[in-house]
XYZ file of C-alpha atoms in Angstrom:
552
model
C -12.266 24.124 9.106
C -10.089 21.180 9.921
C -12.006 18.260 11.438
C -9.678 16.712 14.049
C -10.816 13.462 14.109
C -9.731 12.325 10.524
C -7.055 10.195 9.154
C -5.080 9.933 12.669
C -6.810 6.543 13.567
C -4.231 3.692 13.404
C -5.539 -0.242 14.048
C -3.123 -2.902 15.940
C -2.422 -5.746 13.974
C -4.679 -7.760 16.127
C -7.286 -5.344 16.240
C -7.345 -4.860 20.550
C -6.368 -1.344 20.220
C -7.369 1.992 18.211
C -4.570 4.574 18.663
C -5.589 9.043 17.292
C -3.107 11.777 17.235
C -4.457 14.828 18.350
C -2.122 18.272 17.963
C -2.510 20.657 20.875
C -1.078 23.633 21.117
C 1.666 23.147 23.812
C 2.137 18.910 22.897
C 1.022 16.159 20.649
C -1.101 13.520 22.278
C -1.750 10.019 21.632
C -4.856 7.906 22.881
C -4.611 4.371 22.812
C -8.279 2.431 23.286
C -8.602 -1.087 23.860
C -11.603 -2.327 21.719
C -12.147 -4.810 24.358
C -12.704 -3.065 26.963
C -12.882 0.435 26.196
C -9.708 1.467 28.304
C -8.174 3.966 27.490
C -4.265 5.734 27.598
C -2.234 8.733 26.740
C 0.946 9.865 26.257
C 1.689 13.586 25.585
C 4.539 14.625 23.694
C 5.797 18.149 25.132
C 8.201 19.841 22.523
C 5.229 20.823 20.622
C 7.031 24.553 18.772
C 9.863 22.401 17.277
C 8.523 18.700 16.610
C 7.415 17.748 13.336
C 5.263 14.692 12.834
C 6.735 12.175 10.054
C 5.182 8.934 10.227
C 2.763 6.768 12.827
C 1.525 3.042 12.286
C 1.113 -0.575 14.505
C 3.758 -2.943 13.899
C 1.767 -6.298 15.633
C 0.793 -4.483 18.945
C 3.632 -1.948 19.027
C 2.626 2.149 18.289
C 5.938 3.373 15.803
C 5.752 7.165 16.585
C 8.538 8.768 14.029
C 9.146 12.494 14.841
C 11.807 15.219 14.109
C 13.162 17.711 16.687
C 15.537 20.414 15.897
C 17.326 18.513 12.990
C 17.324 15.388 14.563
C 14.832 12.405 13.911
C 13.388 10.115 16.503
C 11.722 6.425 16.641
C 9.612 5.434 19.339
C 8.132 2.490 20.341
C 4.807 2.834 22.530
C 3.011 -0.430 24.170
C 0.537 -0.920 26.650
C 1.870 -3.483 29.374
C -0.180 -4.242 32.990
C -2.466 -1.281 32.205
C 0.242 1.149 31.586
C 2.127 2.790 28.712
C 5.443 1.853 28.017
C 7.554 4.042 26.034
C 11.134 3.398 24.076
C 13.240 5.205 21.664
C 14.621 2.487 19.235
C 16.419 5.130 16.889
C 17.938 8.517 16.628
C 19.487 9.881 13.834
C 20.713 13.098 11.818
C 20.581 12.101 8.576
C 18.645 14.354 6.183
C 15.111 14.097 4.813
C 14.057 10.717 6.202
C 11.077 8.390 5.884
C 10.014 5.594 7.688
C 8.116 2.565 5.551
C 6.263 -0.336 7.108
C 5.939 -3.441 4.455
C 4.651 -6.787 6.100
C 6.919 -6.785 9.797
C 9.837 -5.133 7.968
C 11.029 -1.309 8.477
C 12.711 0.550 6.230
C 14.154 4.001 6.453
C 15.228 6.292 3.652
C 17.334 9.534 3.409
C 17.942 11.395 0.708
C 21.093 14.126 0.096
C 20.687 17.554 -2.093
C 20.981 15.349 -5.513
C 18.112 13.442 -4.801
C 20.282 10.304 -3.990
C 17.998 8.246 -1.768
C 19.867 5.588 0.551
C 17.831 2.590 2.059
C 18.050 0.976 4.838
C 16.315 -1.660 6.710
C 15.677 -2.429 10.816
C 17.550 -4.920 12.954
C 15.881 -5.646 15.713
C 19.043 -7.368 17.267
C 21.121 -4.324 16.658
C 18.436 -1.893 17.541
C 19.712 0.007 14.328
C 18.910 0.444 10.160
C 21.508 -1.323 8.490
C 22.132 0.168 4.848
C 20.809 -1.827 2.097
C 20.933 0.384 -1.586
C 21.233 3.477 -2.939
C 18.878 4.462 -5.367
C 18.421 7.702 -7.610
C 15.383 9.590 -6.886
C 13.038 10.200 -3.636
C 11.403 7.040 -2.102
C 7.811 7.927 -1.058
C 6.508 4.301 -0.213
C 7.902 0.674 -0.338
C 6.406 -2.285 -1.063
C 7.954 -5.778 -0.228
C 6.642 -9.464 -1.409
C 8.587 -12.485 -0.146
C 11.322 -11.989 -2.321
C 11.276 -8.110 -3.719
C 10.816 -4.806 -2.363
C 9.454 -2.196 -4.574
C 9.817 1.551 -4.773
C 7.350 4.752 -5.560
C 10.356 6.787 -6.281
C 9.815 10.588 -7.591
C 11.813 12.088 -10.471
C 11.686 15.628 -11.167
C 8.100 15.879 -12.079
C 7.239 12.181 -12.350
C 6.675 9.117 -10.054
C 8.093 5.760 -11.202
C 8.424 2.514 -9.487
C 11.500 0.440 -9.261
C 12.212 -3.145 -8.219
C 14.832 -4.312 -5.864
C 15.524 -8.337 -5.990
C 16.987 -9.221 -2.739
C 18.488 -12.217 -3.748
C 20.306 -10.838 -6.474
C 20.876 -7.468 -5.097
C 19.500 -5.701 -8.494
C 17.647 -3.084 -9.058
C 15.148 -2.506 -12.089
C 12.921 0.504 -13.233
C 9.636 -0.694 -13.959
C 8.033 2.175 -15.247
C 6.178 1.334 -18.605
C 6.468 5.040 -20.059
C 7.533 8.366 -19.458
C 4.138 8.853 -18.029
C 3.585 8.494 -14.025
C 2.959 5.782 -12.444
C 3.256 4.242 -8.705
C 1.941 1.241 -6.950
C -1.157 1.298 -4.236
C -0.737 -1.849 -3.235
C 0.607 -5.326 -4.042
C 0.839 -8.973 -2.391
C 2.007 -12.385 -3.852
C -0.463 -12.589 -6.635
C -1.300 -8.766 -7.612
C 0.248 -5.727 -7.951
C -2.362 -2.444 -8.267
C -0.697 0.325 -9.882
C -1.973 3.822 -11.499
C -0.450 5.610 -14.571
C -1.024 8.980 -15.962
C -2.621 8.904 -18.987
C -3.548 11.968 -21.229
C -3.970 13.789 -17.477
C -6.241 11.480 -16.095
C -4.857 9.010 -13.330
C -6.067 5.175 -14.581
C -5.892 2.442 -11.834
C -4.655 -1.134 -13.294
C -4.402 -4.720 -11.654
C -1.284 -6.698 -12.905
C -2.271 -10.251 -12.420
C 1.528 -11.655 -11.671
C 1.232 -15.111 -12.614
C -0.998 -14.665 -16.071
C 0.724 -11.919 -16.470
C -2.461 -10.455 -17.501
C -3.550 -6.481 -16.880
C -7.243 -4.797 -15.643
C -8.243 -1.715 -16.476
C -9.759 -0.879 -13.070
C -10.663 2.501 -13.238
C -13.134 1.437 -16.242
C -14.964 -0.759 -13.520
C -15.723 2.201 -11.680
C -17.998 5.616 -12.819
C -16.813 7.344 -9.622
C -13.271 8.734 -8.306
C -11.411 6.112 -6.598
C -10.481 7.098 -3.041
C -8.204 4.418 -1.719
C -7.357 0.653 -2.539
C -6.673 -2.150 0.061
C -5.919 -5.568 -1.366
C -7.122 -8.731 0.865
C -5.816 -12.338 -1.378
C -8.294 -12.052 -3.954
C -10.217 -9.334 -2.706
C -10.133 -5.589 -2.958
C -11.598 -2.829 -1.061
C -11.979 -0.217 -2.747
C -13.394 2.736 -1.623
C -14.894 5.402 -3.929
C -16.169 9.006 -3.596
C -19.490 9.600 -4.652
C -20.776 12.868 -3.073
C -21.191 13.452 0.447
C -20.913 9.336 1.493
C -18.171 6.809 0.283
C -19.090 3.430 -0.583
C -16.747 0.736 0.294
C -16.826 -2.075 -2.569
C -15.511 -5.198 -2.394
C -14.527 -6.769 -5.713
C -12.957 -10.161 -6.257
C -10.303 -10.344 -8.850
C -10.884 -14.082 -9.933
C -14.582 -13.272 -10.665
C -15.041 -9.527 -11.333
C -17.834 -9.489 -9.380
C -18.608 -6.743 -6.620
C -20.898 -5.743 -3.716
C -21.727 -2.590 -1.605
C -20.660 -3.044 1.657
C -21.034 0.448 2.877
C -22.487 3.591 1.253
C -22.658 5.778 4.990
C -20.484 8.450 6.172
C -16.514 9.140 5.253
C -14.586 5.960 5.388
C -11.074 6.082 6.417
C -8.020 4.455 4.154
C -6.539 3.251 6.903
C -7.862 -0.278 7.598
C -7.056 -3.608 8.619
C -7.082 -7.074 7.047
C -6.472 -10.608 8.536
C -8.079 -14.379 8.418
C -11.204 -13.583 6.063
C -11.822 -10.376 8.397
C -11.831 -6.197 7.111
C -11.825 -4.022 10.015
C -12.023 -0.632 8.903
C -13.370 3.141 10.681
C -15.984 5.612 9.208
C -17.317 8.586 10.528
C -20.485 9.754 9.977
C -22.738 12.965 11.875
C -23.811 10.216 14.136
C -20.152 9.770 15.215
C -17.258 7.645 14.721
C -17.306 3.798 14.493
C -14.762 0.570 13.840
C -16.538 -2.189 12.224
C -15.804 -5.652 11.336
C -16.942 -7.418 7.711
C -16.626 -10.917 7.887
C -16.359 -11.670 4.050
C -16.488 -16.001 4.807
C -19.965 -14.962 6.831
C -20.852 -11.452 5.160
C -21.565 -10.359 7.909
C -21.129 -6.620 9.400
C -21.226 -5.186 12.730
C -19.810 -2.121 14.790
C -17.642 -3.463 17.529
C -17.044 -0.061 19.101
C -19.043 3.597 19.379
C -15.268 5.885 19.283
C -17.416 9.094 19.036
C -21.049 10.290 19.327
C -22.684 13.159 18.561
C -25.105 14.487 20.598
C -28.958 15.394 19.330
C -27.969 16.129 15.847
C -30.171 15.160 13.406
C -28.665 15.525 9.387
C -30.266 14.898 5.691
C -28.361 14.656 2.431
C -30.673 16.441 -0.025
C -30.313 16.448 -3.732
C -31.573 20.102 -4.783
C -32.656 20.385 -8.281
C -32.087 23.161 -9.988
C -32.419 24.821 -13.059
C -30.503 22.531 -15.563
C -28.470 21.201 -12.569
C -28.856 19.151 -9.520
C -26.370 19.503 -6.452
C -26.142 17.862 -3.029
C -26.015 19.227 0.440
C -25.764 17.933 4.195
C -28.861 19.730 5.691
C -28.459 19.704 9.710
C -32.259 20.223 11.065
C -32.951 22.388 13.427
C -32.625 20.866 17.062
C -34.794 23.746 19.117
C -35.726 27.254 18.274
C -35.894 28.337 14.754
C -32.611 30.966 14.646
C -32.379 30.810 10.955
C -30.303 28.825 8.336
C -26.554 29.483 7.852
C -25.241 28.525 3.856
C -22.209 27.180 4.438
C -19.570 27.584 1.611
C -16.347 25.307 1.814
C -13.216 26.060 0.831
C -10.670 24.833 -2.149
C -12.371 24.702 -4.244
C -11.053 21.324 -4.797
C -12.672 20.277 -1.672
C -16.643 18.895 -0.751
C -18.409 18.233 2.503
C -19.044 14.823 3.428
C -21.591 13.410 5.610
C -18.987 12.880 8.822
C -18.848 14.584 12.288
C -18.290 17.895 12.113
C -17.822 19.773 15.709
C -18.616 23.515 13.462
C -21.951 22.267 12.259
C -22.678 20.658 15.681
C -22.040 23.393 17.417
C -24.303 26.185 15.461
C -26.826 23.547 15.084
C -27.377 22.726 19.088
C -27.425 26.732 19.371
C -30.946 26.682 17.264
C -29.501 27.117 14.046
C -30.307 24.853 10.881
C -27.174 24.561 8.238
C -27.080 24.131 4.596
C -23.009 22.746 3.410
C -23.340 23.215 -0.149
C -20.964 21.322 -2.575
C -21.358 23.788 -5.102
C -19.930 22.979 -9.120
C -16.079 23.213 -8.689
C -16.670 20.218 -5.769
C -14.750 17.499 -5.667
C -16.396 13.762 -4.804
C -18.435 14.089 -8.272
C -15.863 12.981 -10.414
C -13.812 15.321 -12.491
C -16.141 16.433 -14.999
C -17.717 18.178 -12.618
C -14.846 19.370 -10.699
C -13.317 21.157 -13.814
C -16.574 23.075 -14.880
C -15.132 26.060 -12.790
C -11.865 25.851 -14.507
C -10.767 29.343 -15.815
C -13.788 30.727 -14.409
C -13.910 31.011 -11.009
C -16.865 32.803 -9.417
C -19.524 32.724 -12.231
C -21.394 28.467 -11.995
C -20.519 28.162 -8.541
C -21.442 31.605 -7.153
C -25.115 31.294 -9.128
C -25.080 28.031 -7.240
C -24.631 29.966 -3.833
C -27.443 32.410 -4.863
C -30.018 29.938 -6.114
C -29.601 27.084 -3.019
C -30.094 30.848 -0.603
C -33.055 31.277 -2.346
C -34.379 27.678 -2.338
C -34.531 27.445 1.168
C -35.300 30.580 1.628
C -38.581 30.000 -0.371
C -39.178 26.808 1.279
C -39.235 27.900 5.118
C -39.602 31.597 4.713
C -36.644 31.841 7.458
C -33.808 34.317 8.223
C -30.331 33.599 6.112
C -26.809 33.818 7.287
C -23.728 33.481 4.885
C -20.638 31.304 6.227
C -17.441 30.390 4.122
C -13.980 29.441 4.303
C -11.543 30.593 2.204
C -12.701 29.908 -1.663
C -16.120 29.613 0.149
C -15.093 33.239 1.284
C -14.251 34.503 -2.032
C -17.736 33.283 -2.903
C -19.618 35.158 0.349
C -17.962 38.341 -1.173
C -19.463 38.047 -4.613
C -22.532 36.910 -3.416
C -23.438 39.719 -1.280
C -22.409 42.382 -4.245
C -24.986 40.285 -6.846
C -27.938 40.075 -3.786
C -27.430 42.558 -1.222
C -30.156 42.066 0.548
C -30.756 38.104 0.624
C -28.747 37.494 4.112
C -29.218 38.922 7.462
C -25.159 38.193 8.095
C -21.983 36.874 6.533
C -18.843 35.912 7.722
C -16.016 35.232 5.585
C -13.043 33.421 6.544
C -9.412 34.211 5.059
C -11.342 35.737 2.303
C -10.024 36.931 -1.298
C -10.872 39.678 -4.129
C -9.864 37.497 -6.938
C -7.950 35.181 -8.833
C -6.357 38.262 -10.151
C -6.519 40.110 -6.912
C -4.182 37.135 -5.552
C -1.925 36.900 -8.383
C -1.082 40.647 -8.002
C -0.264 40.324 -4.156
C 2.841 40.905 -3.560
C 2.002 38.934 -0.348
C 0.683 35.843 -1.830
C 3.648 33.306 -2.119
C 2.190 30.384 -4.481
C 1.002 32.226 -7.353
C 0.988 29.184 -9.831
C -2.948 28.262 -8.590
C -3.852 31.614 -9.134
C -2.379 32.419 -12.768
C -4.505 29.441 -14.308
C -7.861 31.152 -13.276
C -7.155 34.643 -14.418
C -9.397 34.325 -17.183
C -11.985 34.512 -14.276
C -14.125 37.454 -15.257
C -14.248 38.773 -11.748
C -11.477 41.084 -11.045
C -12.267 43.810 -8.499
C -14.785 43.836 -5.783
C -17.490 46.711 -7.135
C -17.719 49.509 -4.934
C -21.149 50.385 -6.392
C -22.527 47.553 -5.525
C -20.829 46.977 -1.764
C -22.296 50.012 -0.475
C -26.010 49.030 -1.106
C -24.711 45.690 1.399
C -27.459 45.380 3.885
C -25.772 42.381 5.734
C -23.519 42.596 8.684
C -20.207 40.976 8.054
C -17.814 39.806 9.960
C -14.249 39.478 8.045
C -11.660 36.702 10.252
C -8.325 36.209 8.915
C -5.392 34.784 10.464
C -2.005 37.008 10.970
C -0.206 34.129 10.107
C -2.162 32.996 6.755
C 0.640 31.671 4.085
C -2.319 30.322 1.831
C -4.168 33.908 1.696
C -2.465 36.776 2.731
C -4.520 38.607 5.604
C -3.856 41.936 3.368
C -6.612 40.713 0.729
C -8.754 41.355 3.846
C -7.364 44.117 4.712
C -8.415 45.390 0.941
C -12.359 44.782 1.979
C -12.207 46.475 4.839
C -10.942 49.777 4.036
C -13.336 49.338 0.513
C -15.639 48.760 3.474
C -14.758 51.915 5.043
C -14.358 53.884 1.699
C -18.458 52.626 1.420
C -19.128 54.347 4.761
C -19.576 51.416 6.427
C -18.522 51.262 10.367
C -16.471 48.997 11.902
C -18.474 47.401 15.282
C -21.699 48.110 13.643
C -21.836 47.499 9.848
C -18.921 45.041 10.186
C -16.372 43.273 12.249
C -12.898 42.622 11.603
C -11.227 40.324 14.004
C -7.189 39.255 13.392
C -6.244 35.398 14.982
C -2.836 34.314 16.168
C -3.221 31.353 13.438
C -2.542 30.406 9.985
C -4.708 29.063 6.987
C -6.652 26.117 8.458
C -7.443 26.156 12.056
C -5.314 22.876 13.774
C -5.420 22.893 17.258
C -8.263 22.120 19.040
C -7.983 25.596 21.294
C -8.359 26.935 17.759
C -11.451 25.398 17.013
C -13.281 26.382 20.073
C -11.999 29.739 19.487
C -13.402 30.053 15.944
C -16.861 28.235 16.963
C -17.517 30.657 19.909
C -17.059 33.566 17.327
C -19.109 32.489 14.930
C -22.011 31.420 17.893
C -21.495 35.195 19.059
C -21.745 36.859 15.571
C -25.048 34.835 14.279
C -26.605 35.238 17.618
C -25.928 39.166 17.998
């Protein structure tokens, strides 16, 4: 389930003002609040069945809001003047495939034409137009600028290589070390961070420009690196370890590090200026911006932007039988209804400890929940995440079984089955290796198999699939679904491009070939909706099901 709250936040350059994007149904809306005091505006964007998002960001105090309606692209600028918003369009253009790029107080817009020909161009603020700068072969994804040089991610084919514009001399340069990958994270006067791709793994390196010196920074770190935010000699670099991040800040003169957070999902997008990191993470408890003073080291939350109400969450490390894994345990708030496993999909996903309006929902209605990150997870590094590789549904579904019966040992209390997806796929399986170990399951957009999938003629991205066929699970056993005891309920969107809502179709009339009944052994509702669930009419829709079916 998509959590609405993530990556939309944007920070003003000075701070004042917090600005989320939240998709509706019938129009996009966008919340500006003032960190001062807690104001707070909207404007609502109405031409929600043909606009396209494409970029949002501050520039100083200034919201850039760069959308595309019916072929055409539009740049707006949205302020907040006297206590009310103030909204201009700066730009409109049909040119193809555009990007906007913020570096420093520069914009830069690219286009690109059928032969991959990108053409740059930068703002005028005088002229209120981009005036054309370059052309350069290949697709800009981001720009970089220093006081002197812009650089390029540019993608070729199959590969990512960065590329050097000098503005005095008007010359362009390909940087790229190798044929291998590589792009730049981040840069400023003294540093440039960059990864390559090296024997398939994705190393992160800081080019010292002045020494001319290079550090390995990926060997610094055990854990996958999330996101990387140079501040002068400083970096923040957050890293995923499990269900919390941990924001590290590591000096590049010394080499030395400290924690400064290990709590909740912290968000890339942050904010750096005289000695100060602002920065958001969300955790159960809610959503917070907090200030690091790195002259004082000091850290404090300087504003509450969501709460949860009465929830009360534990990550637990489970050991296992040659294994540990970690799960976000939500206790039970009143009554004892039982404990729903909750399966995520992917399976190059996890669940982090952030606020989740699914788990707070279920959990308020008296139920405790168990979101496994079973082997397959990502946020373990990707040792871990590869043990499933080629054989999908064996580790992870005895990981599934074995947490059920943990709990189920330890408080002796009803089980329900919950997944998304992969975490579907999984609910399936489960119930045909322990038919009797849950009371109910629901899957979500659920599949057979790998192999089920690759043989759809309905399923359009087959690539994923092909890998795993090696998977020995092929079929879905009748012999074994019609000893189910648990009632199921089977929700699929019409709309699903990801999983075809016929490989749900397949379980139910196996279903029915098992003599089960529809409204009494099992439920099969169809949503007007597609893979992930977006809007937030959606989300209520989906959590009022999912109350009704674990509470009948």
């Amino acid at each position: 389930m998509k959590n609405i709250f993530i990556h939309n936040f944007r920070i003003s350059d000075s701070s004042r003002v917090i600005a989320n994007v939240e998709e509706c149904k019938t129009y996009i809306r966008i919340k500006f609040i003032s960190t001062i005091d807690s104001k707070i505006f909207e404007k609502k964007y109405y031409h929600k069945k043909n606009l396209v998002i494409v970029k949002f960001f501050f520039v100083k105090e200034s919201y850039l809001f760069f959308y595309l309606i019916d072929k055409k692209y539009y740049l707006d600028r949205i302020h907040i003047k006297d206590n009310k918003i103030i909204c201009q369009n700066l730009f409109v253009t049909e040119m193809n495939n555009c990007n906007l790029f913020r570096c420093q107080d520069f914009l830069f817009l690219t286009s690109y034409d059928n032969f991959s020909i990108s053409t740059l161009y930068m703002f005028s603020e005088k002229n209120k137009t981009f005036i054309e700068l370059n052309k350069i072969k290949g697709i800009i994804y981001n720009i970089f600028r220093t006081t002197n040089k812009i650089y390029f991610n540019i993608k070729k084919g199959k590969n990512s290589c960065i590329f050097e514009l000098d503005l005095f001399k008007n010359e362009i340069k390909d940087l790229s070390i190798s044929k291998s990958s590589c792009c730049i994270n981040d840069l400023n006067e003294k540093y440039i961070i960059f990864s390559m791709s090296i024997l398939k793994k994705e190393i992160v390196f800081v080019y010292y420009i002045e020494s001319k010196q290079m550090l390995n920074l990926s060997a610094e770190f055990a854990n996958d690196i999330k996101h990387l935010y140079l501040m002068d000699d400083n970096i923040a670099v957050i890293l995923e370890c499990g269900c919390n991040d941990h924001l590290i800040i590591f000096n590049l003169l010394s080499q030395k590090r400290f924690l400064l957070d290990s709590n909740g999902n912290i968000f890339c997008n942050m904010l750096y200026f005289d000695s100060k990191l602002f920065y958001i993470s969300s955790t159960y408890k809610g959503i917070f911006f907090i200030k690091f003073n790195l002259i004082l080291q000091k850290k404090c939350i300087l504003k509450e932007l969501y709460k949860s109400r009465n929830i009360k969450m534990e990550v637990e490390k489970i050991q296992l039988k040659g294994r540990t894994l970690e799960v976000l345990h939500y206790l039970k708030s009143k009554g004892n209804k039982g404990i729903i496993i909750y399966l995520h999909g992917g399976p190059s996903f996890h669940f982090r400890n952030e606020c989740n309006p699914l788990c707070e929902s279920l959990n308020r209605d008296g139920f405790e929940i168990v979101c496994v990150n079973y082997r397959g997870s990502t946020g373990y590094g990707k040792s871990f995440q590869n043990l499933i590789d080629g054989n999908w549904g064996v580790m992870e579904l005895n990981d599934v079984i074995d947490i059920s019966e943990y709990y189920y040992n330890k408080y002796s209390s009803k089980l329900f089955l919950l997944g998304e997806s992969y975490g579907a796929f999984l609910c399936l399986h489960a119930l045909l290796a322990r038919n009797n170990l849950w009371e109910k399951c629901c899957m979500v957009s659920p599949f057979i198999s790998p192999f089920s999938m690759y043989n759809n003629i309905d399923c359009f991205d087959k690539n994923m699939f092909k890998l795993q066929l090696t998977s020995p699970i092929k079929f879905c056993d009748k012999n074994q679904l019609i000893n189910v005891k648990s009632k199921i309920l089977i929700f699929h969107g019409k709309y699903d491009n990801i999983v075809p809502i016929s490989e749900s179709k397949k379980i139910v009339d196996l279903l029915i070939e098992c003599q089960k009944k529809e409204d009494i052994d099992f439920t099969y509702i169809r949503g007007d909706l597609g893979h992930k669930l977006i809007y937030p009419s959606e989300c209520n829709m989906y959590r009022k099901i999912l109350i009704s079916f674990f509470n009948s």
